[in-house]
Amino acid sequence: MGGQKDEPDHLTRDALIQQVADGDFDVVRAELEKCQELMEEEPEMKWPRLTVATLLMELREADKHEAILGHLKQLQAVDPARRGYYAHLLSQQHISHAVAAAGPSAAVLDVQRLGLTALPASLRRLGGSLTTLDVSGNALRSLEGLQGLVLLRQVNASDNEIEEVDELLLASMPSLSKLVLTGNPVKR
């Protein structure tokens, strides 16, 4: 008592993500352990699993990729009402991992058939080197996320769900000479 404020035994998701941003990984790892214990006790409980997946994604540790995918796939099974949301998170994890694995000077990025639903801003990290991108066979509805990739010459976006291509987006890629859109319901 004596004027001391009790600290909560858990942190909010935003507070945990801020801890990651601040580099305080000990607090994050302690929270991850608590969530792991909860998942062992209640394997069908979705919130600790989502917290673990989200925190591991924020930590951006390459060796956690398969664990993240496992958690997100399990969430799709235990929480079918949010299946689309988990599919989007899986998509973002796949491409973020591919971008990180390719390295900052990658000229070619192949992320075909990964179930991608959107292209993340993390692609811009490759803006100074990426010349060829294959995003074919995914579930993309647009090419948003390619802005600023000024060296990009070739994009294979065949077999997606793209209905239209923004002309301003194309104008932001002055080196683009080949865009493949076969197998998409492009209207114009």
XYZ file of N, CA, C and O in Angstrom:
752
model
N 0.842 -1.165 0.000
C 0.000 0.000 0.000
C 0.882 1.220 0.000
O 1.369 1.567 -1.015
N 1.103 1.932 1.057
C 2.035 3.042 1.188
C 2.199 3.871 -0.067
O 3.308 4.249 -0.392
N 1.120 4.111 -0.838
C 1.200 4.960 -2.011
C 1.753 4.270 -3.243
O 1.873 4.867 -4.285
N 2.153 2.982 -3.122
C 2.684 2.289 -4.291
C 1.546 1.804 -5.172
O 0.571 1.234 -4.688
N 1.689 2.053 -6.443
C 0.676 1.619 -7.392
C 1.019 0.204 -7.852
O 2.154 -0.068 -8.231
N 0.060 -0.705 -7.757
C 0.304 -2.060 -8.224
C 0.424 -2.058 -9.737
O -0.375 -1.446 -10.438
N 1.423 -2.764 -10.244
C 1.579 -2.878 -11.687
C 0.742 -4.054 -12.166
O 0.652 -5.078 -11.492
N 0.131 -3.932 -13.322
C -0.666 -5.052 -13.825
C 0.242 -6.233 -14.135
O 1.428 -6.076 -14.408
N -0.326 -7.447 -14.104
C 0.472 -8.631 -14.391
C 0.528 -8.932 -15.886
O 1.050 -9.944 -16.297
N -0.004 -8.039 -16.708
C 0.061 -8.188 -18.159
C 0.091 -6.800 -18.801
O -0.249 -5.810 -18.183
N 0.512 -6.789 -20.051
C 0.555 -5.541 -20.810
C -0.449 -5.622 -21.951
O -0.770 -6.700 -22.429
N -0.913 -4.481 -22.405
C -1.786 -4.472 -23.580
C -0.953 -4.783 -24.813
O 0.282 -4.665 -24.807
N -1.626 -5.172 -25.891
C -0.938 -5.474 -27.151
C -0.110 -4.276 -27.613
O 1.045 -4.414 -27.978
N -0.711 -3.085 -27.579
C 0.007 -1.886 -28.015
C 1.222 -1.609 -27.141
O 2.270 -1.198 -27.638
N 1.079 -1.834 -25.831
C 2.211 -1.619 -24.925
C 3.337 -2.608 -25.227
O 4.517 -2.246 -25.193
N 2.966 -3.848 -25.551
C 3.987 -4.842 -25.897
C 4.709 -4.462 -27.188
O 5.930 -4.569 -27.287
N 3.954 -4.017 -28.169
C 4.571 -3.615 -29.441
C 5.481 -2.415 -29.216
O 6.571 -2.334 -29.792
N 5.092 -1.514 -28.325
C 5.955 -0.382 -27.992
C 7.238 -0.874 -27.314
O 8.317 -0.338 -27.557
N 7.126 -1.907 -26.482
C 8.316 -2.483 -25.843
C 9.280 -3.004 -26.918
O 10.488 -2.824 -26.812
N 8.736 -3.642 -27.945
C 9.572 -4.121 -29.055
C 10.244 -2.934 -29.733
O 11.446 -2.947 -29.984
N 9.466 -1.901 -30.032
C 10.016 -0.712 -30.698
C 11.117 -0.075 -29.856
O 12.101 0.438 -30.393
N 10.960 -0.135 -28.531
C 11.956 0.453 -27.633
C 13.138 -0.480 -27.387
O 14.093 -0.104 -26.706
N 13.058 -1.700 -27.913
C 14.160 -2.645 -27.741
C 14.155 -3.373 -26.410
O 15.134 -4.010 -26.048
N 13.045 -3.328 -25.661
C 12.951 -4.001 -24.363
C 12.407 -5.414 -24.591
O 11.242 -5.703 -24.323
N 13.264 -6.302 -25.056
C 12.837 -7.642 -25.420
C 12.626 -8.552 -24.218
O 11.915 -9.544 -24.319
N 13.219 -8.240 -23.066
C 13.016 -9.071 -21.878
C 11.551 -9.069 -21.450
O 10.993 -10.110 -21.121
N 10.922 -7.897 -21.459
C 9.505 -7.799 -21.095
C 8.661 -8.570 -22.106
O 7.751 -9.311 -21.741
N 8.990 -8.431 -23.373
C 8.240 -9.120 -24.424
C 8.377 -10.629 -24.281
O 7.394 -11.367 -24.360
N 9.589 -11.087 -24.037
C 9.799 -12.532 -23.882
C 9.062 -13.077 -22.659
O 8.523 -14.186 -22.693
N 8.999 -12.305 -21.585
C 8.249 -12.724 -20.394
C 6.763 -12.850 -20.732
O 6.100 -13.814 -20.307
N 6.230 -11.904 -21.505
C 4.830 -11.975 -21.911
C 4.592 -13.168 -22.838
O 3.557 -13.826 -22.760
N 5.552 -13.435 -23.708
C 5.427 -14.592 -24.594
C 5.353 -15.877 -23.779
O 4.554 -16.772 -24.089
N 6.161 -15.980 -22.730
C 6.130 -17.164 -21.865
C 4.767 -17.317 -21.197
O 4.234 -18.427 -21.109
N 4.191 -16.213 -20.725
C 2.866 -16.267 -20.098
C 1.821 -16.762 -21.100
O 0.960 -17.582 -20.763
N 1.910 -16.271 -22.310
C 0.958 -16.695 -23.342
C 1.147 -18.172 -23.682
O 0.160 -18.898 -23.895
N 2.385 -18.622 -23.733
C 2.656 -20.040 -24.013
C 2.025 -20.920 -22.934
O 1.434 -21.958 -23.239
N 2.150 -20.486 -21.669
C 1.546 -21.245 -20.576
C 0.027 -21.305 -20.734
O -0.582 -22.359 -20.539
N -0.579 -20.186 -21.077
C -2.029 -20.161 -21.298
C -2.436 -21.094 -22.438
O -3.447 -21.797 -22.351
N -1.652 -21.116 -23.503
C -1.980 -21.976 -24.647
C -1.858 -23.450 -24.267
O -2.606 -24.280 -24.777
N -0.916 -23.786 -23.382
C -0.799 -25.173 -22.944
C -2.007 -25.592 -22.120
O -2.486 -26.713 -22.240
N -2.499 -24.665 -21.286
C -3.658 -24.957 -20.455
C -4.949 -24.981 -21.262
O -5.834 -25.795 -21.006
N -5.078 -24.065 -22.199
C -6.300 -23.914 -23.008
C -5.923 -23.827 -24.490
O -5.878 -22.743 -25.068
N -5.635 -24.961 -25.140
C -5.150 -24.929 -26.532
C -6.097 -24.274 -27.537
O -5.668 -23.785 -28.566
N -7.397 -24.265 -27.245
C -8.367 -23.674 -28.166
C -8.565 -22.177 -27.945
O -9.298 -21.532 -28.682
N -7.923 -21.620 -26.916
C -8.070 -20.190 -26.613
C -7.298 -19.388 -27.669
O -6.110 -19.595 -27.869
N -7.999 -18.477 -28.346
C -7.384 -17.776 -29.475
C -6.533 -16.574 -29.081
O -5.547 -16.265 -29.747
N -6.891 -15.851 -28.029
C -6.212 -14.589 -27.742
C -4.734 -14.744 -27.395
O -3.911 -13.979 -27.913
N -4.339 -15.717 -26.576
C -2.892 -15.843 -26.338
C -2.145 -16.239 -27.614
O -1.037 -15.776 -27.865
N -2.778 -17.061 -28.428
C -2.134 -17.489 -29.678
C -1.964 -16.301 -30.628
O -0.924 -16.128 -31.249
N -2.992 -15.462 -30.722
C -2.895 -14.273 -31.567
C -1.833 -13.320 -31.030
O -1.060 -12.741 -31.796
N -1.770 -13.176 -29.719
C -0.746 -12.310 -29.109
C 0.647 -12.829 -29.419
O 1.537 -12.062 -29.799
N 0.847 -14.133 -29.289
C 2.154 -14.726 -29.587
C 2.511 -14.492 -31.056
O 3.614 -14.046 -31.379
N 1.581 -14.779 -31.957
C 1.851 -14.594 -33.389
C 2.194 -13.141 -33.696
O 3.162 -12.855 -34.408
N 1.414 -12.219 -33.137
C 1.637 -10.796 -33.393
C 2.989 -10.340 -32.858
O 3.728 -9.624 -33.541
N 3.306 -10.747 -31.644
C 4.595 -10.343 -31.060
C 5.772 -10.935 -31.834
O 6.760 -10.241 -32.088
N 5.652 -12.190 -32.218
C 6.735 -12.800 -33.001
C 6.894 -12.092 -34.345
O 8.014 -11.911 -34.821
N 5.775 -11.675 -34.935
C 5.859 -10.927 -36.190
C 6.562 -9.594 -35.960
O 7.381 -9.173 -36.778
N 6.256 -8.940 -34.854
C 6.889 -7.649 -34.542
C 8.374 -7.803 -34.252
O 9.166 -6.918 -34.567
N 8.765 -8.923 -33.641
C 10.186 -9.148 -33.337
C 11.012 -9.344 -34.603
O 12.212 -9.108 -34.600
N 10.356 -9.807 -35.670
C 11.006 -10.000 -36.974
C 12.251 -10.876 -36.891
O 13.282 -10.577 -37.486
N 12.143 -11.969 -36.157
C 13.240 -12.928 -36.063
C 13.012 -14.012 -37.100
O 11.999 -14.713 -37.072
N 13.957 -14.169 -38.013
C 13.790 -15.084 -39.141
C 13.528 -16.519 -38.695
O 12.760 -17.236 -39.333
N 14.125 -16.941 -37.588
C 13.951 -18.323 -37.152
C 12.566 -18.594 -36.551
O 12.242 -19.732 -36.242
N 11.750 -17.578 -36.415
C 10.395 -17.740 -35.868
C 9.327 -17.834 -36.960
O 8.149 -17.951 -36.670
N 9.742 -17.782 -38.214
C 8.794 -17.772 -39.335
C 7.830 -18.961 -39.289
O 6.607 -18.788 -39.366
N 8.353 -20.167 -39.161
C 7.497 -21.352 -39.167
C 6.565 -21.375 -37.956
O 5.412 -21.785 -38.063
N 7.052 -20.913 -36.803
C 6.206 -20.851 -35.605
C 5.053 -19.881 -35.819
O 3.910 -20.163 -35.441
N 5.350 -18.744 -36.426
C 4.305 -17.749 -36.702
C 3.253 -18.346 -37.634
O 2.050 -18.233 -37.384
N 3.707 -18.997 -38.704
C 2.765 -19.617 -39.640
C 1.903 -20.648 -38.934
O 0.688 -20.713 -39.154
N 2.513 -21.437 -38.060
C 1.765 -22.454 -37.313
C 0.683 -21.839 -36.440
O -0.453 -22.329 -36.402
N 1.030 -20.769 -35.730
C 0.046 -20.097 -34.877
C -1.109 -19.533 -35.710
O -2.281 -19.664 -35.337
N -0.780 -18.900 -36.820
C -1.828 -18.297 -37.648
C -2.733 -19.353 -38.278
O -3.953 -19.175 -38.360
N -2.165 -20.470 -38.688
C -2.983 -21.557 -39.244
C -3.876 -22.169 -38.170
O -5.038 -22.504 -38.433
N -3.334 -22.304 -36.954
C -4.145 -22.812 -35.842
C -5.296 -21.854 -35.544
O -6.420 -22.278 -35.267
N -5.022 -20.565 -35.606
C -6.084 -19.565 -35.378
C -7.190 -19.691 -36.423
O -8.367 -19.537 -36.105
N -6.807 -19.956 -37.668
C -7.831 -20.139 -38.698
C -8.739 -21.314 -38.352
O -9.934 -21.272 -38.613
N -8.166 -22.340 -37.734
C -8.940 -23.528 -37.379
C -9.853 -23.270 -36.177
O -11.009 -23.709 -36.172
N -9.349 -22.577 -35.157
C -10.140 -22.392 -33.932
C -11.070 -21.182 -33.989
O -11.963 -21.068 -33.164
N -10.854 -20.292 -34.950
C -11.667 -19.076 -35.035
C -12.068 -18.817 -36.492
O -11.611 -17.868 -37.122
N -12.930 -19.665 -37.042
C -13.300 -19.541 -38.456
C -13.990 -18.218 -38.809
O -13.957 -17.807 -39.956
N -14.562 -17.540 -37.833
C -15.236 -16.267 -38.112
C -14.244 -15.198 -38.565
O -14.623 -14.253 -39.250
N -12.988 -15.339 -38.181
C -11.956 -14.363 -38.555
C -10.918 -14.966 -39.510
O -9.795 -14.516 -39.588
N -11.322 -15.978 -40.222
C -10.424 -16.690 -41.140
C -9.747 -15.746 -42.144
O -8.558 -15.845 -42.410
N -10.511 -14.795 -42.691
C -9.954 -13.845 -43.655
C -8.873 -12.968 -43.033
O -7.857 -12.676 -43.660
N -9.098 -12.541 -41.800
C -8.106 -11.730 -41.085
C -6.811 -12.505 -40.891
O -5.715 -12.000 -41.135
N -6.933 -13.778 -40.484
C -5.735 -14.596 -40.282
C -5.043 -14.896 -41.615
O -3.821 -14.954 -41.683
N -5.825 -15.036 -42.682
C -5.230 -15.235 -44.011
C -4.414 -14.003 -44.406
O -3.328 -14.125 -44.976
N -4.939 -12.823 -44.077
C -4.205 -11.586 -44.362
C -2.902 -11.536 -43.556
O -1.848 -11.178 -44.089
N -2.966 -11.901 -42.276
C -1.741 -11.928 -41.458
C -0.738 -12.941 -42.004
O 0.468 -12.669 -42.035
N -1.229 -14.101 -42.438
C -0.337 -15.099 -43.059
C 0.331 -14.510 -44.291
O 1.542 -14.675 -44.501
N -0.454 -13.830 -45.097
C 0.051 -13.184 -46.305
C 1.168 -12.204 -45.969
O 2.250 -12.220 -46.574
N 0.925 -11.357 -44.992
C 1.916 -10.344 -44.608
C 3.172 -10.998 -44.041
O 4.289 -10.539 -44.298
N 3.008 -12.081 -43.292
C 4.161 -12.786 -42.749
C 4.996 -13.396 -43.875
O 6.224 -13.304 -43.875
N 4.323 -14.029 -44.829
C 5.046 -14.645 -45.948
C 5.902 -13.616 -46.694
O 7.081 -13.845 -46.951
N 5.299 -12.499 -47.051
C 6.045 -11.537 -47.859
C 7.099 -10.803 -47.032
O 8.204 -10.550 -47.516
N 6.809 -10.510 -45.774
C 7.818 -9.863 -44.931
C 9.025 -10.762 -44.756
O 10.173 -10.311 -44.794
N 8.769 -12.051 -44.586
C 9.869 -13.020 -44.458
C 10.669 -13.095 -45.756
O 11.904 -13.120 -45.733
N 9.974 -13.115 -46.888
C 10.662 -13.180 -48.182
C 11.516 -11.941 -48.422
O 12.640 -12.040 -48.909
N 10.992 -10.773 -48.073
C 11.745 -9.522 -48.243
C 12.983 -9.535 -47.358
O 14.083 -9.197 -47.798
N 12.823 -9.957 -46.110
C 13.961 -10.010 -45.189
C 14.999 -11.023 -45.659
O 16.205 -10.757 -45.617
N 14.539 -12.180 -46.138
C 15.456 -13.214 -46.603
C 16.191 -12.789 -47.869
O 17.357 -13.142 -48.066
N 15.536 -12.019 -48.713
C 16.153 -11.568 -49.964
C 17.281 -10.582 -49.701
O 18.239 -10.516 -50.458
N 17.147 -9.817 -48.648
C 18.176 -8.822 -48.332
C 17.914 -7.508 -49.034
O 17.168 -7.443 -50.010
N 18.545 -6.439 -48.539
C 18.252 -5.097 -49.045
C 18.731 -4.827 -50.470
O 18.317 -3.849 -51.072
N 19.566 -5.686 -51.016
C 20.070 -5.440 -52.372
C 19.532 -6.449 -53.385
O 20.106 -6.610 -54.464
N 18.428 -7.091 -53.065
C 17.858 -8.094 -53.965
C 17.334 -7.447 -55.243
O 16.636 -6.444 -55.202
N 17.668 -8.053 -56.366
C 17.172 -7.578 -57.654
C 15.909 -8.335 -58.066
O 15.093 -7.817 -58.813
N 15.746 -9.563 -57.569
C 14.622 -10.417 -57.944
C 13.935 -10.893 -56.668
O 14.594 -11.315 -55.721
N 12.606 -10.827 -56.676
C 11.828 -11.350 -55.549
C 10.710 -12.214 -56.112
O 9.899 -11.753 -56.908
N 10.689 -13.475 -55.694
C 9.688 -14.436 -56.147
C 8.815 -14.814 -54.957
O 9.260 -15.521 -54.047
N 7.604 -14.317 -54.947
C 6.641 -14.616 -53.872
C 5.342 -15.138 -54.476
O 4.254 -14.771 -54.064
N 5.484 -16.027 -55.441
C 4.309 -16.588 -56.090
C 3.683 -17.685 -55.235
O 4.363 -18.346 -54.461
N 2.356 -17.815 -55.353
C 1.574 -18.875 -54.720
C 1.765 -18.960 -53.210
O 1.912 -20.036 -52.653
N 1.762 -17.814 -52.550
C 1.880 -17.782 -51.089
C 0.581 -17.349 -50.410
O 0.547 -17.164 -49.205
N -0.475 -17.138 -51.181
C -1.740 -16.702 -50.608
C -1.754 -15.228 -50.247
O -2.548 -14.797 -49.425
N -0.885 -14.449 -50.886
C -0.800 -13.027 -50.566
C -2.114 -12.324 -50.886
O -2.686 -12.516 -51.953
N -2.553 -11.491 -49.948
C -3.774 -10.727 -50.149
C -3.474 -9.245 -50.370
O -4.333 -8.499 -50.822
N -2.274 -8.813 -50.016
C -1.863 -7.416 -50.170
C -0.341 -7.349 -50.204
O 0.333 -8.243 -49.711
N 0.158 -6.287 -50.794
C 1.604 -6.049 -50.830
C 1.946 -5.027 -49.745
O 1.409 -3.927 -49.751
N 2.825 -5.387 -48.826
C 3.116 -4.492 -47.700
C 4.107 -3.393 -48.059
O 4.855 -3.482 -49.035
N 4.129 -2.386 -47.233
C 5.070 -1.277 -47.400
C 6.515 -1.747 -47.274
O 7.420 -1.083 -47.780
N 6.736 -2.905 -46.655
C 8.109 -3.406 -46.492
C 8.793 -3.661 -47.835
O 10.021 -3.712 -47.907
N 8.008 -3.780 -48.909
C 8.611 -3.939 -50.241
C 9.469 -2.730 -50.603
O 10.435 -2.851 -51.348
N 9.115 -1.586 -50.069
C 9.854 -0.355 -50.393
C 11.311 -0.430 -49.944
O 12.146 0.312 -50.433
N 11.599 -1.326 -49.000
C 12.995 -1.513 -48.572
C 13.868 -1.974 -49.733
O 15.070 -1.817 -49.703
N 13.227 -2.546 -50.746
C 13.965 -3.043 -51.910
C 13.943 -2.037 -53.059
O 14.352 -2.353 -54.171
N 13.471 -0.837 -52.796
C 13.309 0.183 -53.830
C 14.583 0.545 -54.567
O 14.540 0.929 -55.731
N 15.717 0.401 -53.938
C 16.979 0.747 -54.584
C 17.619 -0.391 -55.343
O 18.716 -0.236 -55.881
N 16.933 -1.559 -55.406
C 17.565 -2.700 -56.067
C 16.605 -3.587 -56.860
O 17.003 -4.201 -57.839
N 15.353 -3.669 -56.458
C 14.421 -4.629 -57.053
C 14.088 -4.276 -58.503
O 13.606 -3.183 -58.792
N 14.342 -5.230 -59.407
C 14.042 -5.035 -60.825
C 12.975 -6.007 -61.330
O 12.300 -5.726 -62.307
N 12.834 -7.168 -60.669
C 11.899 -8.188 -61.122
C 11.114 -8.721 -59.930
O 11.706 -9.114 -58.920
N 9.779 -8.756 -60.072
C 8.904 -9.222 -58.998
C 7.889 -10.195 -59.568
O 7.214 -9.894 -60.553
N 7.785 -11.361 -58.931
C 6.770 -12.346 -59.325
C 5.810 -12.548 -58.161
O 6.181 -13.096 -57.124
N 4.582 -12.059 -58.330
C 3.532 -12.214 -57.322
C 2.372 -13.027 -57.902
O 1.238 -12.911 -57.452
N 2.664 -13.854 -58.885
C 1.616 -14.619 -59.562
C 1.020 -15.684 -58.641
O 1.655 -16.147 -57.696
N -0.244 -16.033 -58.944
C -0.907 -17.117 -58.236
C -1.262 -16.816 -56.801
O -1.325 -17.730 -55.981
N -1.485 -15.572 -56.481
C -1.872 -15.187 -55.123
C -3.332 -14.745 -55.110
O -4.106 -15.137 -55.991
N -3.707 -13.941 -54.147
C -5.083 -13.442 -54.038
C -5.093 -11.919 -53.992
O -5.911 -11.317 -53.314
N -4.161 -11.301 -54.713
C -4.054 -9.841 -54.709
C -5.227 -9.225 -55.455
O -5.610 -9.683 -56.533
N -5.767 -8.152 -54.882
C -6.850 -7.414 -55.527
C -6.324 -6.145 -56.190
O -7.007 -5.525 -56.983
N -5.109 -5.739 -55.819
C -4.506 -4.549 -56.419
C -2.982 -4.677 -56.338
O -2.458 -5.593 -55.714
N -2.331 -3.723 -56.965
C -0.877 -3.668 -56.928
C -0.383 -2.582 -55.970
O 0.786 -2.212 -56.000
N -1.290 -2.075 -55.129
C -0.894 -1.098 -54.114
C 0.250 -1.689 -53.303
O 0.217 -2.858 -52.945
N 1.220 -0.873 -53.016
C 2.396 -1.338 -52.286
C 3.634 -1.315 -53.161
O 4.748 -1.455 -52.668
N 3.428 -1.158 -54.469
C 4.579 -1.106 -55.384
C 5.083 0.315 -55.609
O 6.099 0.503 -56.273
N 4.396 1.297 -55.047
C 4.810 2.683 -55.230
C 6.264 2.859 -54.773
O 6.674 2.318 -53.773
N 6.985 3.637 -55.536
C 8.352 3.970 -55.155
C 9.396 2.948 -55.575
O 10.576 3.143 -55.310
N 8.989 1.881 -56.224
C 9.966 0.900 -56.704
C 10.429 1.336 -58.096
O 10.046 0.779 -59.112
N 11.258 2.367 -58.107
C 11.615 3.051 -59.352
C 12.475 2.216 -60.293
O 12.508 2.488 -61.488
N 13.145 1.188 -59.798
C 13.971 0.343 -60.666
C 13.224 -0.882 -61.190
O 13.746 -1.606 -62.027
N 12.011 -1.100 -60.698
C 11.234 -2.271 -61.078
C 10.939 -2.255 -62.577
O 10.341 -1.311 -63.093
N 11.410 -3.305 -63.277
C 11.227 -3.399 -64.729
C 10.163 -4.414 -65.111
O 9.483 -4.247 -66.113
N 10.068 -5.502 -64.336
C 9.131 -6.571 -64.686
C 8.319 -6.989 -63.467
O 8.882 -7.231 -62.396
N 7.002 -7.112 -63.674
C 6.103 -7.606 -62.630
C 5.214 -8.668 -63.250
O 4.526 -8.406 -64.235
N 5.241 -9.856 -62.671
C 4.309 -10.904 -63.074
C 3.258 -10.989 -61.977
O 3.521 -11.472 -60.885
N 2.068 -10.486 -62.274
C 0.950 -10.509 -61.331
C -0.185 -11.356 -61.896
O -1.360 -11.127 -61.596
N 0.149 -12.342 -62.712
C -0.879 -13.189 -63.314
C -1.574 -14.035 -62.247
O -1.030 -14.282 -61.175
N -2.797 -14.446 -62.562
C -3.579 -15.340 -61.715
C -3.776 -14.821 -60.297
O -3.522 -15.514 -59.311
N -4.238 -13.584 -60.217
C -4.629 -12.966 -58.956
C -6.091 -12.550 -59.077
O -6.828 -13.133 -59.885
N -6.512 -11.571 -58.327
C -7.902 -11.090 -58.360
C -7.944 -9.595 -58.675
O -8.829 -8.874 -58.211
N -6.992 -9.127 -59.477
C -6.860 -7.709 -59.792
C -7.905 -7.303 -60.831
O -7.966 -7.885 -61.914
N -8.726 -6.316 -60.488
C -9.776 -5.857 -61.390
C -9.380 -4.606 -62.158
O -9.884 -4.370 -63.249
N -8.517 -3.774 -61.580
C -8.052 -2.589 -62.294
C -6.659 -2.211 -61.787
O -6.260 -2.583 -60.693
N -5.971 -1.467 -62.637
C -4.617 -1.021 -62.303
C -4.611 0.500 -62.296
O -5.004 1.139 -63.271
N -4.179 1.053 -61.210
C -4.136 2.503 -61.020
C -3.024 3.108 -61.887
O -1.860 2.734 -61.769
N -3.396 4.042 -62.744
C -2.414 4.669 -63.639
C -1.382 5.483 -62.878
O -0.225 5.574 -63.293
N -1.759 6.077 -61.755
C -0.787 6.808 -60.939
C 0.249 5.857 -60.348
O 1.424 6.204 -60.224
N -0.207 4.661 -59.996
C 0.718 3.650 -59.493
C 1.737 3.297 -60.574
O 2.941 3.257 -60.322
N 1.256 3.082 -61.770
C 2.162 2.764 -62.883
C 3.139 3.905 -63.141
O 4.320 3.673 -63.404
N 2.658 5.126 -63.047
C 3.524 6.294 -63.271
C 4.617 6.400 -62.210
O 5.681 6.965 -62.469
N 4.383 5.828 -61.027
C 5.388 5.894 -59.962
C 6.511 4.868 -60.157
O 7.444 4.820 -59.369
N 6.388 4.054 -61.216
C 7.407 3.046 -61.532
C 7.933 3.310 -62.940
O 7.569 2.620 -63.888
N 8.800 4.306 -63.106
C 9.235 4.731 -64.436
C 10.014 3.684 -65.233
O 10.045 3.748 -66.458
N 10.594 2.710 -64.586
C 11.374 1.692 -65.290
C 10.542 0.501 -65.736
O 11.036 -0.363 -66.458
N 9.280 0.434 -65.323
C 8.441 -0.718 -65.627
C 8.243 -0.864 -67.132
O 7.735 0.031 -67.796
N 8.667 -2.021 -67.655
C 8.512 -2.277 -69.091
C 7.628 -3.494 -69.360
O 7.144 -3.675 -70.464
N 7.403 -4.325 -68.340
C 6.577 -5.520 -68.548
C 5.719 -5.770 -67.312
O 6.227 -5.934 -66.208
N 4.404 -5.794 -67.532
C 3.444 -6.089 -66.485
C 2.533 -7.189 -67.002
O 1.792 -6.988 -67.977
N 2.588 -8.357 -66.370
C 1.783 -9.500 -66.791
C 0.572 -9.607 -65.871
O 0.717 -9.759 -64.659
N -0.626 -9.528 -66.474
C -1.873 -9.571 -65.718
C -2.825 -10.667 -66.191
O -4.005 -10.655 -65.857
N -2.340 -11.631 -66.951
C -3.212 -12.701 -67.443
C -3.827 -13.447 -66.266
O -3.224 -13.592 -65.205
N -5.058 -13.897 -66.464
C -5.753 -14.649 -65.412
C -6.326 -13.775 -64.323
O -6.667 -14.275 -63.250
N -6.426 -12.468 -64.570
C -7.040 -11.535 -63.622
C -8.316 -10.978 -64.258
O -8.393 -10.845 -65.475
N -9.297 -10.615 -63.452
C -10.524 -10.039 -64.002
C -10.385 -8.531 -64.273
O -11.233 -7.739 -63.882
N -9.300 -8.138 -64.941
C -9.048 -6.728 -65.227
C -10.136 -6.195 -66.135
O -10.425 -6.781 -67.187
N -10.713 -5.073 -65.734
C -11.819 -4.483 -66.503
C -11.337 -3.589 -67.622
O -12.030 -3.349 -68.573
N -10.131 -3.036 -67.448
C -9.675 -2.128 -68.496
C -8.194 -2.257 -68.663
O -7.449 -2.668 -67.873
